[in-house]
Every structure is written in structure tokens, then in C-alpha cells.
Coordinates of C-alpha atoms in Angstrom, one line a residue:
Chain N
X833 CA -31.6 17.5 1.4
X834 CA -28.6 16.8 -0.8
X835 CA -27.3 13.2 -1.4
X836 CA -24.1 11.8 0.1
X837 CA -24.3 9.1 -2.5
X838 CA -25.8 8.6 -5.8
X839 CA -25.2 5.4 -7.6
X840 CA -26.9 5.3 -11.1
X841 CA -27.5 2.0 -13.1
X842 CA -24.2 0.7 -11.6
X843 CA -22.6 -2.4 -13.2
X844 CA -19.5 -4.2 -12.2
X845 CA -18.1 -7.2 -14.8
X846 CA -15.3 -9.0 -13.2
X847 CA -13.1 -10.3 -16.5
X848 CA -10.8 -13.0 -17.0
X849 CA -7.2 -12.7 -18.5
X850 CA -8.6 -13.1 -22.0
X851 CA -11.3 -10.1 -21.0
X852 CA -14.1 -12.4 -20.9
X853 CA -16.9 -11.8 -18.5
X854 CA -16.4 -13.9 -15.3
X855 CA -18.7 -12.8 -12.7
X856 CA -21.0 -10.0 -12.4
X857 CA -20.6 -8.6 -9.2
X858 CA -23.0 -5.6 -9.5
X859 CA -25.7 -5.6 -11.9
X860 CA -27.6 -2.2 -12.6
X861 CA -27.5 -0.8 -9.2
X862 CA -29.5 2.6 -8.4
X863 CA -28.7 3.7 -4.7
X864 CA -28.9 7.2 -3.0
X865 CA -27.6 7.8 0.5
X866 CA -29.0 11.0 1.8
X867 CA -26.8 13.3 4.1
X868 CA -27.2 12.7 7.9
X869 CA -28.4 9.4 7.7
X870 CA -27.4 6.1 8.6
X871 CA -27.8 3.5 5.6
X872 CA -27.2 -0.1 5.7
X873 CA -26.7 -2.1 2.8
X874 CA -27.7 -5.9 3.5
X875 CA -27.2 -8.9 1.8
X876 CA -26.1 -12.5 2.0
X877 CA -22.2 -13.0 1.3
X878 CA -21.4 -12.6 -2.6
X879 CA -24.5 -10.2 -2.8
X880 CA -22.1 -7.3 -3.9
X881 CA -21.6 -5.2 -0.8
X882 CA -18.4 -5.1 -0.5
X883 CA -17.5 -4.2 -4.3
X884 CA -20.0 -1.5 -4.0
X885 CA -17.8 -0.3 -1.1
X886 CA -14.6 -0.8 -3.3
X887 CA -16.2 1.2 -6.3
X888 CA -17.2 4.3 -3.8
X889 CA -13.5 4.2 -2.7
X890 CA -12.2 4.0 -6.4
X891 CA -10.0 1.2 -5.4
X892 CA -11.8 -0.7 -8.7
X893 CA -13.6 0.9 -11.5
X894 CA -17.1 0.5 -12.6
X895 CA -17.8 -1.4 -15.9
X896 CA -20.6 1.0 -17.2
X897 CA -23.0 3.7 -14.9
X898 CA -22.4 6.4 -12.6
X899 CA -21.0 7.2 -8.8
X900 CA -20.8 10.4 -7.0
X901 CA -19.6 10.4 -3.5
X902 CA -20.1 13.5 -1.7
X903 CA -21.0 15.2 -5.1
X904 CA -17.4 14.1 -6.8
X905 CA -16.2 11.1 -8.7
X906 CA -14.9 8.4 -6.4
X907 CA -11.2 9.2 -8.3
X908 CA -11.4 12.5 -7.3
X909 CA -8.4 12.4 -4.7
X910 CA -9.2 16.1 -2.5
X911 CA -12.8 14.6 -1.8
X912 CA -11.5 11.7 0.1
X913 CA -10.5 13.9 3.1
X914 CA -14.4 13.7 3.6
X915 CA -14.6 10.0 3.3
X916 CA -13.8 7.4 6.1
X917 CA -13.4 3.8 5.6
X918 CA -13.0 0.9 7.9
X919 CA -12.8 -2.5 5.9
X920 CA -14.0 -5.6 7.0
X921 CA -10.9 -6.9 8.5
X922 CA -8.4 -4.2 10.3
X923 CA -5.7 -4.1 7.1
X924 CA -3.0 -2.0 9.0
X925 CA 0.9 -2.1 9.3
X926 CA 1.7 -4.4 11.9
X927 CA 5.3 -3.1 12.5
X928 CA 4.0 0.1 13.8
X929 CA 2.0 0.6 17.2
X930 CA -1.4 2.6 17.5
X931 CA 0.1 6.1 17.9
X932 CA 2.3 5.6 14.9
X933 CA -0.2 4.0 13.0
X934 CA -2.7 7.3 13.3
X935 CA 0.2 9.4 12.8
X936 CA 0.7 7.7 9.5
X937 CA -2.9 8.3 8.4
X938 CA -3.3 12.0 9.8
X939 CA 0.1 13.0 7.8
X940 CA -1.7 11.5 4.9
X941 CA -4.7 13.4 5.5
X942 CA -2.6 16.8 5.9
X943 CA -3.4 17.1 9.5
X944 CA -1.4 19.7 10.8
X945 CA 0.9 18.2 14.0
X946 CA -0.5 19.8 16.6
X947 CA -4.3 18.9 15.6
X948 CA -3.0 15.4 14.6
X949 CA -1.5 14.9 18.2
X950 CA -4.7 16.0 20.0
X951 CA -7.0 14.1 17.8
X952 CA -4.9 11.1 18.2
X953 CA -5.2 11.1 22.1
X954 CA -8.9 11.9 21.6
X955 CA -9.8 8.9 19.2
X956 CA -7.8 6.5 21.1
X957 CA -9.6 7.3 24.1
X958 CA -13.0 6.9 22.5
X959 CA -11.8 3.3 21.1
X960 CA -10.6 2.5 24.6
X961 CA -6.9 1.8 23.4
X962 CA -5.0 4.6 25.4
X963 CA -3.2 1.7 27.2
X964 CA -2.2 -0.4 24.6
X965 CA -1.0 2.6 22.1
X966 CA 2.5 1.6 22.1
X967 CA 2.0 -2.0 21.5
X968 CA 2.5 -3.1 18.1
X969 CA -0.9 -3.4 16.0
X970 CA 0.4 -7.1 15.0
X971 CA 0.2 -8.1 18.7
X972 CA -3.5 -6.7 18.8
X973 CA -6.3 -9.2 19.2
X974 CA -8.9 -9.1 16.4
X975 CA -11.0 -6.8 18.7
X976 CA -8.4 -4.6 19.1
X977 CA -7.6 -4.3 15.5
X978 CA -11.0 -3.6 14.5
X979 CA -11.1 -0.5 17.0
X980 CA -7.5 0.6 15.6
X981 CA -9.5 0.4 12.4
X982 CA -12.4 2.7 13.5
X983 CA -9.7 5.1 15.2
X984 CA -7.9 5.9 11.9
X985 CA -11.8 6.6 10.9
X986 CA -12.6 9.0 13.5
X987 CA -9.3 10.8 13.6
X988 CA -10.3 12.3 9.9
X989 CA -13.5 12.9 11.3
X990 CA -15.1 12.9 7.7
X991 CA -18.8 13.9 6.7
X992 CA -19.0 10.2 5.1
X993 CA -18.0 7.2 6.9
X994 CA -18.3 3.8 5.1
X995 CA -18.1 0.7 7.5
X996 CA -17.6 -3.0 6.2
X997 CA -19.0 -5.3 8.7
X998 CA -18.1 -3.0 11.5
X999 CA -19.0 -5.3 14.5
X1000 CA -17.2 -8.4 13.0
X1001 CA -14.8 -9.8 15.3
X1002 CA -16.1 -7.7 18.2
X1003 CA -17.9 -9.2 21.6
X1004 CA -21.3 -8.1 22.4
X1005 CA -19.9 -5.4 24.2
X1006 CA -17.4 -3.9 22.0
X1007 CA -20.2 -4.2 19.0
X1008 CA -22.4 -1.8 21.3
X1009 CA -19.8 0.8 21.5
X1010 CA -19.1 0.6 17.9
X1011 CA -23.3 1.0 17.6
X1012 CA -23.0 3.9 19.9
X1013 CA -20.2 5.4 17.9
X1014 CA -22.2 5.2 14.9
X1015 CA -25.1 6.9 16.5
X1016 CA -23.0 9.7 17.9
X1017 CA -21.9 10.3 14.3
X1018 CA -25.3 10.5 13.3
X1019 CA -25.9 13.0 15.9
X1020 CA -23.0 15.0 15.0
X1021 CA -24.7 15.4 11.3
X1022 CA -22.3 12.7 9.6
X1023 CA -23.6 10.3 6.9
X1024 CA -22.9 6.7 7.7
X1025 CA -23.2 3.7 5.1
X1026 CA -22.5 0.5 6.7
X1027 CA -22.6 -2.7 5.1
X1028 CA -23.5 -6.0 6.9
X1029 CA -25.1 -9.2 7.0
X1030 CA -26.1 -9.4 10.8
X1031 CA -29.6 -8.2 10.4
X1032 CA -30.2 -7.3 14.2
X1033 CA -27.3 -4.6 14.0
X1034 CA -28.7 -3.2 11.0
X1035 CA -32.2 -2.9 12.1
X1036 CA -31.4 -1.3 15.4
X1037 CA -29.0 1.7 14.2
X1038 CA -29.9 2.4 10.4
X1039 CA -32.6 4.8 9.2
X1040 CA -32.9 3.5 5.9
X1041 CA -32.0 -0.1 4.2
X1042 CA -30.9 -1.8 1.0
X1043 CA -30.9 -5.3 0.5
X1044 CA -28.8 -6.6 -2.2
X1045 CA -28.8 -10.0 -3.8
X1046 CA -26.8 -11.2 -6.8
X1047 CA -25.5 -7.5 -7.4
X1048 CA -29.2 -6.2 -7.9
X1049 CA -31.1 -4.3 -5.5
X1050 CA -33.6 -6.1 -3.9
X1051 CA -35.6 -3.6 -1.6
X1052 CA -34.8 -0.2 -0.1
X1053 CA -36.4 2.0 2.1
X1054 CA -37.2 3.7 5.7
X1055 CA -36.5 0.6 8.1
X1056 CA -39.6 1.4 9.8
X1057 CA -41.7 1.1 7.1
X1058 CA -40.2 -2.2 5.8
X1059 CA -40.6 -3.6 8.9
X1060 CA -44.1 -2.7 10.2
X1061 CA -46.4 -5.1 9.6
X1062 CA -49.6 -2.5 9.3
X1063 CA -52.4 -5.0 9.7
X1064 CA -51.1 -6.5 13.1
X1065 CA -51.2 -5.1 16.3
X1066 CA -48.8 -5.7 19.6
X1067 CA -49.8 -4.8 23.0
X1068 CA -47.2 -5.2 25.9
X1069 CA -48.7 -5.0 29.2
X1070 CA -47.3 -5.8 32.8
X1071 CA -49.4 -7.2 35.8
X1072 CA -52.3 -8.7 34.1
X1073 CA -53.8 -11.8 35.9
X1074 CA -54.9 -15.5 34.1
X1075 CA -58.5 -14.3 34.1
X1076 CA -57.8 -10.9 32.5
X1077 CA -56.1 -12.5 29.6
X1078 CA -59.3 -15.0 28.9
X1079 CA -61.4 -11.7 28.8
X1080 CA -59.1 -9.7 26.2
X1081 CA -59.2 -13.1 24.0
X1082 CA -62.9 -12.9 24.0
X1083 CA -63.0 -9.2 23.6
X1084 CA -60.7 -9.7 20.3
X1085 CA -62.9 -12.8 19.0
X1086 CA -65.6 -10.9 19.5
X1087 CA -64.4 -7.7 17.7
X1088 CA -63.4 -10.0 14.7
X1089 CA -59.8 -10.1 15.3
X1090 CA -57.5 -13.2 14.6
X1091 CA -55.6 -13.8 17.7
X1092 CA -52.3 -15.0 16.6
X1093 CA -50.0 -15.5 20.0
X1094 CA -50.3 -14.6 23.7
X1095 CA -46.9 -14.9 25.2
X1096 CA -44.6 -13.6 27.8
X1097 CA -41.6 -11.5 25.9
X1098 CA -38.5 -12.4 26.6
X1099 CA -35.1 -10.6 26.4
X1100 CA -32.5 -11.2 23.7
X1101 CA -29.6 -13.2 24.6
X1102 CA -27.5 -10.3 23.6
X1103 CA -29.3 -7.5 26.0
X1104 CA -28.9 -10.0 29.0
X1105 CA -25.5 -10.9 28.4
X1106 CA -24.8 -7.1 28.4
X1107 CA -26.9 -6.4 31.6
X1108 CA -25.0 -9.0 33.2
X1109 CA -21.5 -8.2 32.1
X1110 CA -22.2 -4.4 33.1
X1111 CA -23.7 -5.3 36.4
X1112 CA -20.1 -7.4 37.1
X1113 CA -17.7 -4.8 36.2
X1114 CA -19.8 -2.0 37.9
X1115 CA -20.6 -0.2 34.5
X1116 CA -24.4 1.1 34.1
X1117 CA -24.4 2.5 31.0
Chain L
X416 CA -8.1 25.2 -14.0
X417 CA -7.4 21.7 -13.4
X418 CA -4.1 21.2 -11.0
X419 CA -1.1 19.7 -12.6
X420 CA -0.4 16.6 -10.6
X421 CA 3.0 15.9 -9.2
X422 CA 3.0 12.6 -11.3
X423 CA 2.8 14.4 -14.6
X424 CA 5.6 16.6 -13.8
X425 CA 7.6 13.8 -13.1
X426 CA 6.8 11.5 -16.0
X427 CA 6.9 14.7 -18.7
X428 CA 10.4 15.9 -16.8
X429 CA 11.8 11.7 -17.4
X430 CA 10.3 11.5 -20.9
X431 CA 12.0 15.1 -21.7
X432 CA 15.5 13.7 -20.7
X433 CA 15.1 10.7 -21.9
X434 CA 14.4 12.3 -25.5
X435 CA 17.5 14.7 -24.9
X436 CA 19.7 11.9 -23.9
X437 CA 18.6 9.6 -27.1
X438 CA 19.3 12.7 -29.3
X439 CA 22.7 13.4 -27.8
X440 CA 23.9 9.6 -27.3
X441 CA 25.5 9.3 -31.0
X442 CA 27.0 12.6 -30.7
X443 CA 30.6 13.1 -29.6
X444 CA 30.7 17.4 -30.1
X445 CA 30.9 19.7 -27.3
X446 CA 27.4 19.3 -26.0
X447 CA 28.1 15.6 -25.0
X448 CA 30.7 16.2 -21.9
X449 CA 28.4 19.2 -20.5
X450 CA 25.2 17.1 -20.9
X451 CA 26.7 14.2 -18.7
X452 CA 26.9 16.5 -15.6
X453 CA 24.0 18.6 -16.6
X454 CA 21.9 15.0 -16.7
X455 CA 23.2 13.7 -13.8
X456 CA 22.4 16.7 -11.9
X457 CA 18.9 17.2 -12.9
X458 CA 18.0 13.5 -12.7
X459 CA 19.2 13.6 -9.2
X460 CA 16.9 16.6 -8.4
X461 CA 14.0 14.8 -10.4
X462 CA 14.5 11.3 -8.7
X463 CA 15.4 12.4 -4.9
X464 CA 14.6 15.8 -4.7
X465 CA 11.3 16.5 -6.2
X466 CA 9.4 14.0 -4.9
X467 CA 10.4 14.8 -1.2
X468 CA 8.7 18.2 -1.5
X469 CA 5.3 15.9 -1.7
X470 CA 4.4 15.4 2.2
X471 CA 2.5 12.4 1.1
X472 CA 5.3 10.8 -0.6
X473 CA 7.6 11.8 2.4
X474 CA 5.1 9.9 4.7
X475 CA 4.9 6.7 2.7
X476 CA 8.6 6.7 2.1
X477 CA 9.6 7.4 5.8
X478 CA 7.3 4.1 6.6
X479 CA 9.0 1.9 4.5
X480 CA 12.1 3.1 6.0
X481 CA 10.6 2.3 9.4
X482 CA 9.7 -1.1 8.5
X483 CA 13.0 -2.0 7.0
X484 CA 14.8 -0.9 10.2
X485 CA 12.3 -2.9 12.3
X486 CA 13.0 -6.2 10.0
X487 CA 15.7 -8.2 10.6
X488 CA 18.0 -6.5 8.9
X489 CA 20.7 -6.1 11.1
X490 CA 21.1 -10.2 11.3
X491 CA 22.0 -9.6 7.5
X492 CA 24.6 -7.1 8.3
X493 CA 26.0 -9.0 11.1
X494 CA 26.2 -12.2 8.5
X495 CA 28.1 -9.8 6.4
X496 CA 30.5 -8.4 8.7
X497 CA 31.3 -12.6 9.8
X498 CA 31.6 -13.4 5.7
X499 CA 33.9 -10.4 5.6
X500 CA 36.2 -11.1 8.4
X501 CA 36.0 -14.9 7.7
X502 CA 37.2 -14.3 4.1
X503 CA 40.2 -11.9 4.8
X504 CA 41.1 -14.3 7.5
X505 CA 41.1 -17.6 5.1
X506 CA 42.0 -16.1 1.7
X507 CA 44.8 -13.7 3.3
X508 CA 46.8 -16.7 4.0
X509 CA 46.4 -18.8 1.0
X510 CA 47.2 -15.9 -1.9
X511 CA 50.2 -14.2 -0.5
X512 CA 51.1 -11.2 -2.4
X513 CA 47.8 -10.8 -4.0
X514 CA 45.7 -11.2 -1.1
X515 CA 44.0 -7.7 -1.1
X516 CA 43.1 -7.8 -4.7
X517 CA 41.6 -11.4 -4.2
X518 CA 39.8 -10.3 -0.9
X519 CA 38.6 -6.9 -2.6
X520 CA 36.8 -9.0 -5.4
X521 CA 35.3 -11.4 -3.3
X522 CA 34.1 -8.6 -1.0
X523 CA 32.3 -7.2 -3.6
X524 CA 30.9 -10.4 -4.8
X525 CA 29.5 -10.9 -1.5
X526 CA 28.2 -7.1 -1.4
X527 CA 26.4 -7.8 -4.7
X528 CA 24.9 -10.7 -3.4
X529 CA 23.6 -9.1 -0.1
X530 CA 22.4 -6.2 -2.0
X531 CA 20.8 -7.7 -4.6
X532 CA 18.8 -10.3 -2.4
X533 CA 17.8 -7.4 0.1
X534 CA 16.9 -4.9 -3.0
X535 CA 15.0 -7.5 -4.6
X536 CA 13.0 -9.1 -1.5
X537 CA 11.9 -5.6 -0.3
X538 CA 11.3 -3.8 -3.5
X539 CA 9.3 -6.7 -5.5
X540 CA 7.2 -7.1 -2.6
X541 CA 6.3 -3.4 -2.1
X542 CA 3.2 -2.9 -4.1
X543 CA 1.9 -6.2 -4.6
X544 CA 2.1 -6.9 -0.6
X545 CA -0.2 -3.8 -0.2
X546 CA -2.8 -5.2 -2.4
X547 CA -2.8 -8.9 -1.1
X548 CA -2.6 -7.7 2.7
X549 CA -5.2 -4.8 1.6
X550 CA -3.3 -2.2 3.5
X551 CA -3.6 -0.2 0.0
X552 CA -7.6 0.0 0.7
X553 CA -7.1 2.4 3.7
X554 CA -4.4 3.9 2.2
X555 CA -6.5 4.9 -1.1
X556 CA -9.4 5.8 1.6
X557 CA -7.4 9.1 2.2
X558 CA -6.5 12.2 -0.1
X559 CA -3.3 9.9 -1.8
X560 CA -2.8 9.3 -5.4
X561 CA -2.0 6.0 -6.5
X562 CA 1.0 7.6 -8.5
X563 CA 2.0 8.7 -5.0
X564 CA 2.1 5.5 -3.2
X565 CA 4.3 4.0 -6.1
X566 CA 6.8 6.9 -5.8
X567 CA 7.1 7.1 -2.2
X568 CA 7.5 3.2 -2.1
X569 CA 10.4 3.6 -4.7
X570 CA 12.0 6.3 -2.6
X571 CA 11.7 4.6 0.5
X572 CA 13.3 1.2 -1.3
X573 CA 16.3 3.4 -2.6
X574 CA 16.7 4.9 0.8
X575 CA 16.8 1.8 2.4
X576 CA 19.2 -0.1 -0.3
X577 CA 21.5 2.9 0.0
X578 CA 21.4 2.8 3.5
X579 CA 22.0 -0.9 3.3
X580 CA 24.7 -1.1 1.0
X581 CA 26.6 1.9 2.3
X582 CA 26.6 0.1 5.7
X583 CA 28.1 -3.0 3.8
X584 CA 30.6 -0.8 2.2
X585 CA 31.6 1.3 5.4
X586 CA 32.2 -2.4 7.1
X587 CA 33.6 -3.6 3.9
X588 CA 36.1 -0.5 3.2
X589 CA 37.3 -0.3 7.1
X590 CA 38.0 -4.2 7.5
X591 CA 40.2 -3.8 4.4
X592 CA 42.1 -0.8 5.5
X593 CA 42.3 -2.7 9.3
X594 CA 44.0 -5.8 7.3
X595 CA 46.2 -4.6 4.7
X596 CA 46.8 -1.0 5.9
X597 CA 46.2 2.3 3.9
X598 CA 48.9 1.8 1.3
X599 CA 47.1 -1.2 -0.5
X600 CA 43.8 1.1 -0.5
X601 CA 42.6 2.2 -3.8
X602 CA 39.9 4.4 -5.0
X603 CA 38.8 1.8 -7.3
X604 CA 37.0 0.0 -4.4
X605 CA 34.9 3.1 -3.2
X606 CA 33.8 3.6 -6.5
X607 CA 33.1 0.3 -7.1
X608 CA 30.9 0.4 -4.1
X609 CA 29.1 3.5 -5.5
X610 CA 28.7 1.9 -8.9
X611 CA 26.9 -1.0 -6.6
X612 CA 24.6 1.0 -5.2
X613 CA 23.9 2.6 -8.3
X614 CA 22.7 -0.9 -9.8
X615 CA 20.7 -1.5 -6.9
X616 CA 19.0 1.5 -7.2
X617 CA 17.5 0.6 -10.8
X618 CA 17.1 -3.0 -9.9
X619 CA 14.3 -1.3 -6.9
X620 CA 12.9 0.9 -9.7
X621 CA 12.5 -2.3 -11.9
X622 CA 10.8 -4.3 -8.8
X623 CA 8.8 -1.9 -8.1
X624 CA 7.2 -1.4 -11.4
X625 CA 6.7 -4.9 -11.6
X626 CA 5.4 -5.5 -8.0
X627 CA 2.2 -3.5 -9.5
X628 CA 1.7 -6.4 -11.8
X629 CA 3.1 -9.5 -10.5
X630 CA 2.8 -11.7 -7.6
X631 CA 6.2 -11.6 -4.8
X632 CA 7.6 -14.7 -6.4
X633 CA 6.8 -14.3 -9.9
X634 CA 8.4 -10.5 -9.7
X635 CA 11.5 -12.0 -7.6
X636 CA 12.2 -14.3 -10.7
X637 CA 11.7 -11.6 -13.1
X638 CA 14.1 -9.3 -11.7
X639 CA 16.6 -12.0 -10.9
X640 CA 16.2 -12.8 -14.6
X641 CA 16.8 -9.2 -15.8
X642 CA 19.5 -9.0 -13.4
X643 CA 21.5 -11.7 -15.3
X644 CA 20.4 -10.7 -18.7
X645 CA 21.6 -6.9 -17.8
X646 CA 25.0 -8.7 -17.0
X647 CA 25.2 -10.1 -20.3
X648 CA 25.1 -7.4 -22.4
X649 CA 28.3 -7.5 -23.8
X650 CA 27.7 -11.1 -24.7
X651 CA 24.4 -10.4 -26.2
X652 CA 26.2 -7.8 -28.7
X653 CA 28.6 -10.4 -29.9
X654 CA 26.1 -13.1 -30.8
X655 CA 23.8 -10.2 -32.3
X656 CA 27.2 -9.2 -34.1
X657 CA 27.8 -12.5 -35.8
X658 CA 24.0 -12.8 -36.9
X659 CA 23.5 -12.4 -40.5
X660 CA 19.6 -11.7 -40.2
X661 CA 18.6 -8.1 -40.1
X662 CA 15.3 -8.7 -38.4
X663 CA 17.2 -10.8 -35.7
X664 CA 19.6 -7.7 -35.2
X665 CA 17.1 -5.3 -34.8
X666 CA 15.2 -7.7 -32.1
X667 CA 18.6 -7.7 -30.1
X668 CA 19.4 -4.0 -30.7
X669 CA 15.9 -3.4 -29.1
X670 CA 16.5 -5.7 -26.5
X671 CA 19.6 -4.2 -25.6
X672 CA 17.8 -0.6 -25.5
X673 CA 15.3 -2.2 -23.0
X674 CA 17.4 -4.2 -20.7
X675 CA 19.8 -2.3 -18.2
X676 CA 23.5 -2.6 -19.1
X677 CA 24.3 -4.0 -15.4
X678 CA 28.0 -4.9 -16.5
X679 CA 28.6 -0.9 -16.8
X680 CA 28.0 -0.9 -12.6
X681 CA 30.6 -3.4 -11.9
X682 CA 34.4 -2.6 -11.7
X683 CA 35.7 -5.9 -10.0
X684 CA 37.5 -7.4 -12.9
X685 CA 39.1 -3.7 -13.7
X686 CA 40.2 -3.9 -9.9
X687 CA 41.6 -7.4 -10.8
X688 CA 43.3 -5.8 -14.1
X689 CA 44.9 -2.8 -12.0
X690 CA 42.5 -0.3 -14.3
X691 CA 40.8 2.7 -13.1
X692 CA 37.9 4.8 -13.6
X693 CA 37.7 8.7 -13.7
X694 CA 34.9 10.7 -11.9
X695 CA 33.5 11.4 -15.4
X696 CA 32.7 7.6 -15.9
X697 CA 31.0 7.7 -12.7
X698 CA 28.9 11.0 -13.2
X699 CA 27.9 9.2 -16.4
X700 CA 26.8 6.0 -14.6
X701 CA 24.9 8.1 -12.4
X702 CA 23.0 9.9 -14.7
X703 CA 22.3 6.3 -16.9
X704 CA 21.1 4.6 -13.3
X705 CA 18.6 7.5 -12.5
X706 CA 17.4 7.8 -16.0
X707 CA 16.7 4.3 -16.5
X708 CA 15.0 4.2 -13.2
X709 CA 13.0 7.4 -13.7
X710 CA 11.4 6.3 -16.8
X711 CA 10.9 2.9 -15.3
X712 CA 9.0 4.1 -12.3
X713 CA 6.8 6.6 -14.6
X714 CA 5.9 3.1 -16.1
X715 CA 5.1 2.0 -12.9
X716 CA 2.8 4.7 -11.9
X717 CA 1.1 4.8 -15.5
X718 CA 0.2 0.9 -14.9
X719 CA -0.8 1.3 -11.2
X720 CA -3.1 4.3 -12.0
X721 CA -5.8 1.9 -13.7
X722 CA -4.7 -1.0 -11.3
X723 CA -7.9 -2.8 -9.7
X724 CA -6.3 -3.3 -6.6
X725 CA -8.5 -6.3 -5.5
X726 CA -7.6 -8.5 -8.4
X727 CA -4.3 -10.3 -7.6

């Protein structure tokens, strides 16, 4: 499989006015994102995630090392037709409405007028902003701003999507919808690189992850491989009586196993919230 | 083979025309008058027509115009109308005989002030605010070069300032015609308005270029200082002429070559003295304004090319 992103020995040092090194934001990073996968970049604040995204987009330039995005340098202008970027906050022009903002970006992406108009309708529908399309973006709520930020990415229909904290500022329903959109992108063969510090979000949607700390790669790999504890076993059973549980405990201790806990599984607060809201609004999915 | 970018052609043309202009500047032979026309025409094409063939530049420029229209520009125009009519009413009474000259001079000063503030406020935030608000992050994720962003902003801002000063000129001239009639109308008034528009184009070019580096406040102060120095060129020539040290003279001469000569664009004193300019002077002035702007914007494009947009 070809790689969508190849980063080799990447270093980014921010310098002060006198050109003295001030901060090393990325320090010798090697990273590969394969085509067609959802890749999560995890790390605490200041770990270098956003800096990596800026380097991938050519917003800033590496101090050393090399970057290839869809087989070309980040400074390759033509290649950017294939790259979509949703920043951490939706940095968009407040004086324009949703229609105008998407038309503006569609024109920058050299989309013919007919296709542009059709795509704008489609993506506004996908992100649920069709009814607010004539409202100025400055008057949007944070959640709506995030949606329009995602809409400009979907408008391009790029092969590589870079998402910086995609669900920040969204309620659980909105966050769930964004996750569904990300999954659909993968189903259509798109590559997604998302940066987040929300671990649960990354775990549920990513194929592979990289954990960054202080600008360095701490761990990289398949989510299942990294999280599976091979020496432990979880059995989930329904309709069991108290006496049966004691028998199972005896069986485990008899076979030399070490019983860690017997518990009733609980729902996550997020899934409970989504379930309740959907019941109230009459939506099932 | 690598495609030659729009900006490469633009910068090469600007440098080429600057070199020819430098070569011909000291000469008063036959070539000079023809060059004045050729310079004005070729630079008009380079500055206004050539960039508009680029769809992305057109898109960015149009969005700048849209933003300016949606701002409270209309209120500024209303304030100007009130000011002009107020001046005509008050000064029309206290300066009998020469009211039209007195009011013309004051009106042109008001236009300079309004146009200058409008131009500096608008252009000095053009690029820096894109970085500050991070809107440039999304824009640069599209197939748009940094040079196209600078050029789009320049064209959009020039369009806005020309439209704005054009509206002020129409209001100003019409209010004078309304008050004093056609018999007192002088063509110099129209020339003065055109001269101011050219001055504003140069100011916008400087403000756009420095906005790739300086914050909004620093840029505003910087451009304002350049504006003042640009109006003091005659005084600077006078001072350097009296200095005996060669090194200081050379520094003064170099300074005069860098600083735009804004005093050339203002004809207020000439109106006062009853003097007039011919169309050739105006065309020469247009050539000067456009050449200066083209070179300055070329520098802006080169600076922004390697600017790290997250470092403010």
C-alpha cells in the first residue's frame, strides 16, 4: 500500500528574533500514514501535534528532515487540491454566509460553477446547515462554525483529510455525526489524519495511532494491537445467577487463573446521553 | 518542464520596467516623452489587468471588496458629505470672492484625510489579520500560492480605495458645482482627485507589503510616518543640499530614492496659485505611482513567500 504521508527525521525549532533556538516543537519525528486509513495523532497540549499539521500544509517550514504529502512536498501548490484541512477552531470569514464561504473556497479550488453549486448544496445537507446557509458565519454558534469548517473540507472531496481536534466544541450528538462522516470518508477510500487529545474519540475511529510527547514519537501502531492485553480475558454473559458466578470463580481459581474483577458492565455517559436525546427527538440512528 | 508562476512574470516585469525607467530618468532626449506613455500603459496592464487573468487572485480581490462594502464604510461617506456641505455653508460666507478656492482646498484636505485613513486602516491589516485570525491557514490548504494571496489583497484593496475616493470625489465636485456653478469649475479639481487616488494606490501597496511583517498597530504607524516623510521630500532635498559631508548627502539621496514622493500627487497649492498641470504630467504621475506600487508589492510577495504564518 502506498503512503499518504511520509515524515522522516523531522525537526522544527522555533527561533527568537536573534535566531537563537527557543522551542523545539518537533524533534526527530518519523511517521508514516498509509493511504485509506484513519490515523490518529495523540498527545497532550504542546506535544507538537498541531505543529506537524502546519508543517504538512506548508504553513511553516521544517528546520530539518523531510515531508511528503501525497507524494509531493507540502509547498507543492497543485497537490493541495487533494488535501483538506479542518483547523482546531473554524478560522473562517465572519462577514460571509455559509453559501458564500463555500463558494469562495470552491472557486479557490478551481471547481466549475455548476459542480460547485451542486456540491455546496450536498455538503450543507451533510453537515446540517442547509437552513442556516444565508446567515453570516460570525453569528454561528461554535458547533455550527465547526460544521462549516468541515463542510469546506468535504466540498473539496480530497483524498487526504487533516483534522485538528475535529470534535472540540461539539455536543455528543454533533461529535457522533462527525465521527460517522470520518468513517464514511474511510469507506470511500480517503485517508484521514486526525489530531486529538480526546482518547476515547481516537480509540473508536482510528485504525492506527501515534502518541507524541515533547515533539517526539512515543508509540506508533495499530489501535487493537496497542490496546489488547493478551494475558487477560473478558467474558460478558447475560442472565447469570449468583450461584453460577461462584462456580465460575471456583473454576478460574482451579485452573490457575487470577480473577481480577467480577462486575456489572455499565454504559458510558456519552452513549446514555445520545440514546436519551435520540429517543426524545424520535431519531433511532 | 517547470511552469513559470504568475508572480515570477510579475516580479520580472516590474524589475524590467524599473531598470528601463532608471536608465531613461536622466535623459531628456526623444525617447523620454514616449517612455512616459509606454510606462503608464504597460504598468496599468501589469498592475490592474494581468493579475485579474488569475482566477484565484480575482476571487481573493472580490472577497476583499465584499468585506469593505459590508463594513461601515457607508457611515464614513455620510460623515464626509456632512463635512463638505458644512464647509461650503460656513466658509462660503466668510471668504467672499475666493470662496470656491478656499472650499476646494479644504475639501481636498478632507478627502486626503478620509482616503488616507481608509486606505491605511484597510490595507495595514490585510495580511497580518489573516495570520492573526488564522484564516490564512485554511486558505493555504487550497491550491493558492502565497504570492497570489498578497496580489489578491492588493488588487482588492486598491479597488476599494479607488472606489471609496471616487465616491468622495463625485460628492465633492458635485457639491462644489451645486454651490458655485459651472463657471467656477476648474479641471484642476478633477486632476487633484485623480492625483489623490494615485497617492492612495501607493499607500495601499506599502501597507500591504509591510502587513506581511508588521502587526496592525506598528504597520499603521509605519505607513503614516512614510506618508509624512513622502510629503517632506522637498524639505529633505533642501537639507541635504546644504550639508557638506558627502556621505550624508549620499544617504539623503538614497533615502529620497526609496521614499515615495507624495508631494508630486497633491495639487492643492497649485489651485491656490491659479496654476494648472497638463495631461502629460498626470500620465507621468500615473506611471510613477504604478511603478512604485508594482515594485513594492513584488517585495511583499517575496517576503511572504517564506513567512511562517504562525509567528506573529
